[in-house]
mmCIF file of C-alpha atoms in Angstrom:
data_model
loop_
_atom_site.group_PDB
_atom_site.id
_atom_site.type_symbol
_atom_site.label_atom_id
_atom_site.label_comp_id
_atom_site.label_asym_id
_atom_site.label_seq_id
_atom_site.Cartn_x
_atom_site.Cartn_y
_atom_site.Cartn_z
ATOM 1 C CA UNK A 195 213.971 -126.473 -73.194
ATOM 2 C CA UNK A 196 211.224 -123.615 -74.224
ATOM 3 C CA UNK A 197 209.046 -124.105 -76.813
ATOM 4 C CA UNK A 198 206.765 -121.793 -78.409
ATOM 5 C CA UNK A 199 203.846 -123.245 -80.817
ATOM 6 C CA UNK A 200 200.905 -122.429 -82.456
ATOM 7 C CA UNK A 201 198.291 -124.524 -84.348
ATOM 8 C CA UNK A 202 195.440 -123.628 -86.570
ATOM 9 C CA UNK A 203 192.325 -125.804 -86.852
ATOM 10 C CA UNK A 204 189.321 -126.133 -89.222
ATOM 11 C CA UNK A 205 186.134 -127.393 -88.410
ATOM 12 C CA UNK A 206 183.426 -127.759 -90.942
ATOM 13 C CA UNK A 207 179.755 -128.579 -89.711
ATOM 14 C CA UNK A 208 177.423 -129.453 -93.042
ATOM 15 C CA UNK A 209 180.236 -129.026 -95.764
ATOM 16 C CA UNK A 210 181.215 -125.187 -95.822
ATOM 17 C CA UNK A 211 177.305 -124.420 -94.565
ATOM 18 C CA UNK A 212 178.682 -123.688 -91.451
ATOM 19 C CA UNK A 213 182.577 -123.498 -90.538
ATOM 20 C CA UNK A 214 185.041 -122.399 -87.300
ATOM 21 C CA UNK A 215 188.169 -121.072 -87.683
ATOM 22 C CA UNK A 216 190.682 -121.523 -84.380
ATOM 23 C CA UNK A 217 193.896 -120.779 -83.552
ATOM 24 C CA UNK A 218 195.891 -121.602 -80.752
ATOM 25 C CA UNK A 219 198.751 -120.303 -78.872
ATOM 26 C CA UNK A 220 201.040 -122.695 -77.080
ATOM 27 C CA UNK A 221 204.159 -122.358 -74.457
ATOM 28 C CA UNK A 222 205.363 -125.516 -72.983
ATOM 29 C CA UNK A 223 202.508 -127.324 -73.878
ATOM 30 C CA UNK A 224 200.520 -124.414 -71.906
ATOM 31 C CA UNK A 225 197.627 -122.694 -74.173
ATOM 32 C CA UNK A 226 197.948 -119.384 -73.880
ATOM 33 C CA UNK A 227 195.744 -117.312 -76.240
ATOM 34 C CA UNK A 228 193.385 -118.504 -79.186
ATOM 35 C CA UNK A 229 191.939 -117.083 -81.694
ATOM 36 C CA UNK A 230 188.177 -118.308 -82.142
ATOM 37 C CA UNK A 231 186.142 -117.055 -85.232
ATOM 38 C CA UNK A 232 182.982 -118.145 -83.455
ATOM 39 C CA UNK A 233 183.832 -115.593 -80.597
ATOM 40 C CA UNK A 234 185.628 -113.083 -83.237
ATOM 41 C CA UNK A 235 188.522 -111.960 -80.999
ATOM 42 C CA UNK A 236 191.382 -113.636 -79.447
ATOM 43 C CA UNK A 237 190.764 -115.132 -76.077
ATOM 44 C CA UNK A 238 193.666 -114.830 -73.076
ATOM 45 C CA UNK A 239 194.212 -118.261 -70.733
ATOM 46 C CA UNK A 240 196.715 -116.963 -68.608
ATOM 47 C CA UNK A 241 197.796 -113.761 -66.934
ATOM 48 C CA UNK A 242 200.203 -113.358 -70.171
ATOM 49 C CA UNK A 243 198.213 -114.699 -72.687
ATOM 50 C CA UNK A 244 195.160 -112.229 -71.784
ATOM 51 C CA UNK A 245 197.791 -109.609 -71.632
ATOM 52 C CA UNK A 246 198.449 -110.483 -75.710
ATOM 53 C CA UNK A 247 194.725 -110.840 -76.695
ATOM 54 C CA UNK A 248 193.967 -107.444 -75.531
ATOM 55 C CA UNK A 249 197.095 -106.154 -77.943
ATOM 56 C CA UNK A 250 196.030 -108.066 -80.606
ATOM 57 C CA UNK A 251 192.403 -107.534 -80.243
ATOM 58 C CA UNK A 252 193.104 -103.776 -80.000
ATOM 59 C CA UNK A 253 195.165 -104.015 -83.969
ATOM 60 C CA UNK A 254 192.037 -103.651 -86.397
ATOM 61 C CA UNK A 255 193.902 -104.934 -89.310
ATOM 62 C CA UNK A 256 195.505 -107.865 -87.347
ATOM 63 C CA UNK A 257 191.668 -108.653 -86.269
ATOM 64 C CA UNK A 258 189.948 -107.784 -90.031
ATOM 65 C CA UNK A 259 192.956 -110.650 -90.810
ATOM 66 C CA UNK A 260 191.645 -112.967 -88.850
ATOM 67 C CA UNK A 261 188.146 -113.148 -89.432
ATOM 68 C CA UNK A 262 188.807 -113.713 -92.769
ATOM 69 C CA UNK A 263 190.539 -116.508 -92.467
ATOM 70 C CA UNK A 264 187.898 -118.485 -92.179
ATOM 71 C CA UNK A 265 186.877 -117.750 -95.895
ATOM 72 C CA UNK A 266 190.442 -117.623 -97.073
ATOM 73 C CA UNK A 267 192.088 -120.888 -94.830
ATOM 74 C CA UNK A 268 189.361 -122.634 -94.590
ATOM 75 C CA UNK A 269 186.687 -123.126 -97.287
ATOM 76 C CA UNK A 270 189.202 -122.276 -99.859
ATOM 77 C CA UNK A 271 191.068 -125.256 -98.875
ATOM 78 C CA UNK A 272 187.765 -127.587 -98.030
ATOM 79 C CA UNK A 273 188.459 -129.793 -101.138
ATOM 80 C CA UNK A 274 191.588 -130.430 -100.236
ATOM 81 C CA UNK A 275 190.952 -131.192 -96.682
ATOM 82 C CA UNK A 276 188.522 -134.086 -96.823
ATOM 83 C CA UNK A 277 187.881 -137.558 -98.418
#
């Protein structure tokens, strides 16, 4: 069985002061690509998944997207999120 996942992660350092978006690619429990606000572009793992970060990285609106998730994901939903 193939299985294709993907997971995206918050991770808040002083309240909202300071705060990473990621997001990961998966393929049979492989990580492919992510997608690291701190680095602002999608990282490749393997020969495929650098193969995809340089398409995606190359899409302006796909990247302008994904920087601002961290304002739109993340510290919109910081309430939310913790106790």
């Amino acid at each position: 069985v193939l299985q294709e996942m993907a997971k995206s992660e918050c991770h808040f350092i002083n309240g909202t002061e300071e705060v990473r978006f990621v997001y990961r690619y998966f393929y049979n429990r492989l990580q492919y690509a992510m997608f690291d606000s701190d680095v602002g572009h999608y990282v490749g793992f393997t020969p495929f998944g650098e193969k995809v970060a340089r398409a995606w990285d190359s899409n302006p609106e796909l990247m302008e997207y994904k920087r601002g998730q961290v304002d739109r994901y993340c510290r919109n939903n910081y309430e939310g999120s913790t106790p």
